[in-house]
Tab-separated table of C-alpha atoms in Angstrom:
chain	number	residue	atom	x	y	z
A	1	UNK	CA	18.186	4.970	7.151
A	2	UNK	CA	14.981	3.415	5.925
A	3	UNK	CA	12.843	5.807	3.898
A	4	UNK	CA	9.474	5.219	2.280
A	5	UNK	CA	7.908	7.874	0.078
A	6	UNK	CA	4.331	7.522	-1.128
A	7	UNK	CA	2.905	9.465	-4.056
A	8	UNK	CA	0.053	9.447	-6.554
A	9	UNK	CA	-2.890	10.377	-4.363
A	10	UNK	CA	-5.459	12.994	-5.232
A	11	UNK	CA	-9.130	13.786	-5.698
A	12	UNK	CA	-11.082	11.428	-7.933
A	13	UNK	CA	-14.771	10.896	-8.671
A	14	UNK	CA	-16.538	7.686	-7.627
A	15	UNK	CA	-15.808	4.969	-10.169
A	16	UNK	CA	-12.479	6.516	-11.073
A	17	UNK	CA	-8.938	5.162	-10.803
A	18	UNK	CA	-5.633	6.124	-9.223
A	19	UNK	CA	-2.195	4.541	-9.115
A	20	UNK	CA	-0.171	4.981	-5.955
A	21	UNK	CA	3.598	4.533	-5.721
A	22	UNK	CA	5.865	3.779	-2.768
A	23	UNK	CA	9.588	4.357	-3.290
A	24	UNK	CA	11.908	2.697	-0.796
A	25	UNK	CA	15.526	3.469	0.098
A	26	UNK	CA	18.001	2.667	2.852
A	27	UNK	CA	17.248	-1.061	2.761
A	28	UNK	CA	17.446	-3.955	0.303
A	29	UNK	CA	13.993	-3.517	-1.208
A	30	UNK	CA	13.893	-6.888	-2.988
A	31	UNK	CA	14.378	-8.800	0.277
A	32	UNK	CA	11.296	-7.442	2.015
A	33	UNK	CA	7.600	-8.067	1.723
A	34	UNK	CA	5.631	-4.848	1.360
A	35	UNK	CA	2.141	-3.712	2.254
A	36	UNK	CA	-0.243	-0.835	1.746
A	37	UNK	CA	-2.310	0.456	4.650
A	38	UNK	CA	-4.906	3.197	4.840
A	39	UNK	CA	-6.243	5.344	7.635
A	40	UNK	CA	-9.369	7.448	7.532
A	41	UNK	CA	-10.093	10.131	10.164
A	42	UNK	CA	-11.352	8.524	13.365
A	43	UNK	CA	-10.533	5.025	12.142
A	44	UNK	CA	-7.746	2.598	12.936
A	45	UNK	CA	-5.062	1.934	10.364
A	46	UNK	CA	-6.257	-0.824	8.015
A	47	UNK	CA	-4.119	-3.304	6.102
A	48	UNK	CA	-5.194	-3.058	2.464
A	49	UNK	CA	-2.815	-5.215	0.423
A	50	UNK	CA	0.383	-7.232	0.783
A	51	UNK	CA	2.938	-8.472	-1.722
A	52	UNK	CA	5.624	-10.992	-0.831
A	53	UNK	CA	9.283	-11.084	-1.813
A	54	UNK	CA	9.416	-11.684	-5.557
A	55	UNK	CA	5.701	-10.975	-5.909
A	56	UNK	CA	4.713	-14.629	-5.625
A	57	UNK	CA	1.765	-13.891	-3.333
A	58	UNK	CA	-0.575	-10.935	-3.208
A	59	UNK	CA	-3.256	-10.593	-0.563
A	60	UNK	CA	-6.086	-8.087	-0.221
A	61	UNK	CA	-8.582	-6.887	2.339
A	62	UNK	CA	-12.098	-8.019	1.458
A	63	UNK	CA	-13.144	-4.389	1.045
A	64	UNK	CA	-10.807	-3.879	-1.939
A	65	UNK	CA	-10.608	-7.371	-3.457
A	66	UNK	CA	-11.303	-7.287	-7.198
A	67	UNK	CA	-10.803	-3.506	-7.388
A	68	UNK	CA	-7.210	-2.925	-6.218
A	69	UNK	CA	-4.006	-4.532	-7.514
A	70	UNK	CA	-0.645	-4.453	-5.743
A	71	UNK	CA	2.627	-4.851	-7.636
A	72	UNK	CA	6.334	-4.190	-7.222
A	73	UNK	CA	9.333	-3.332	-9.404
A	74	UNK	CA	12.451	-4.333	-7.501
A	75	UNK	CA	14.714	-2.753	-10.144
A	76	UNK	CA	13.136	0.589	-9.258
A	77	UNK	CA	12.761	-0.108	-5.511
A	78	UNK	CA	9.103	0.797	-5.915
A	79	UNK	CA	5.754	-0.727	-5.010
A	80	UNK	CA	2.448	0.247	-6.607
A	81	UNK	CA	-1.245	0.120	-5.827
A	82	UNK	CA	-3.600	0.337	-8.795
A	83	UNK	CA	-7.001	1.379	-7.486
A	84	UNK	CA	-10.024	1.021	-9.770
A	85	UNK	CA	-13.756	1.491	-9.257
A	86	UNK	CA	-13.044	3.809	-6.353
A	87	UNK	CA	-15.749	4.435	-3.769
A	88	UNK	CA	-16.196	7.276	-1.268
A	89	UNK	CA	-15.354	4.828	1.517
A	90	UNK	CA	-11.883	4.411	-0.001
A	91	UNK	CA	-11.106	7.972	1.098
A	92	UNK	CA	-8.096	7.843	3.436
A	93	UNK	CA	-4.393	8.492	3.798
A	94	UNK	CA	-2.576	5.587	2.160
A	95	UNK	CA	0.769	4.483	3.618
A	96	UNK	CA	3.307	1.818	2.765
A	97	UNK	CA	5.228	-0.447	5.112
A	98	UNK	CA	7.919	-3.092	4.829
A	99	UNK	CA	7.764	-6.348	6.729
A	100	UNK	CA	7.654	-10.100	6.546
A	101	UNK	CA	4.977	-12.511	5.348
A	102	UNK	CA	5.016	-16.120	6.554
A	103	UNK	CA	1.356	-16.965	6.260
A	104	UNK	CA	0.493	-13.767	8.059
A	105	UNK	CA	1.809	-10.213	7.820
A	106	UNK	CA	4.386	-8.902	10.282
A	107	UNK	CA	4.900	-5.144	10.043
A	108	UNK	CA	7.921	-3.039	10.970
A	109	UNK	CA	7.950	0.455	12.510
A	110	UNK	CA	8.928	2.080	9.221
A	111	UNK	CA	6.308	4.258	7.543
A	112	UNK	CA	6.184	6.943	4.922
A	113	UNK	CA	4.322	10.221	5.272
A	114	UNK	CA	1.343	8.883	3.345
A	115	UNK	CA	-0.582	10.139	0.355
A	116	UNK	CA	-4.168	11.422	0.573
A	117	UNK	CA	-6.839	9.782	-1.572
A	118	UNK	CA	-10.210	11.508	-1.687
A	119	UNK	CA	-13.116	9.967	-3.583
A	120	UNK	CA	-15.915	12.453	-4.009
A	121	UNK	CA	-18.218	13.880	-6.641
């Protein structure tokens, strides 16, 4: 069955960096577009970044553009999110999702358990 496991979250000071990982199994990782979402308490789940099959396109929410970088290593069935210049408003549970991208993102009902990112001094 499809499994997604996020890791790499933690507590970091404003201006700091973290690198999140999402390991996929139970599906052909290289054939799927992948995305990172985040959800803060009381807020709706927000699409943060998307990477297409082969990594030819990477898209970002305006709130993270220029600070976050999404990447993938299909040999390791793993996607990453490098987060720099972190702000308190980046505090959330970060989750990964597989889907399709054909000019817009189409999600699937497969989610990991998420990894908590807390940005605070």
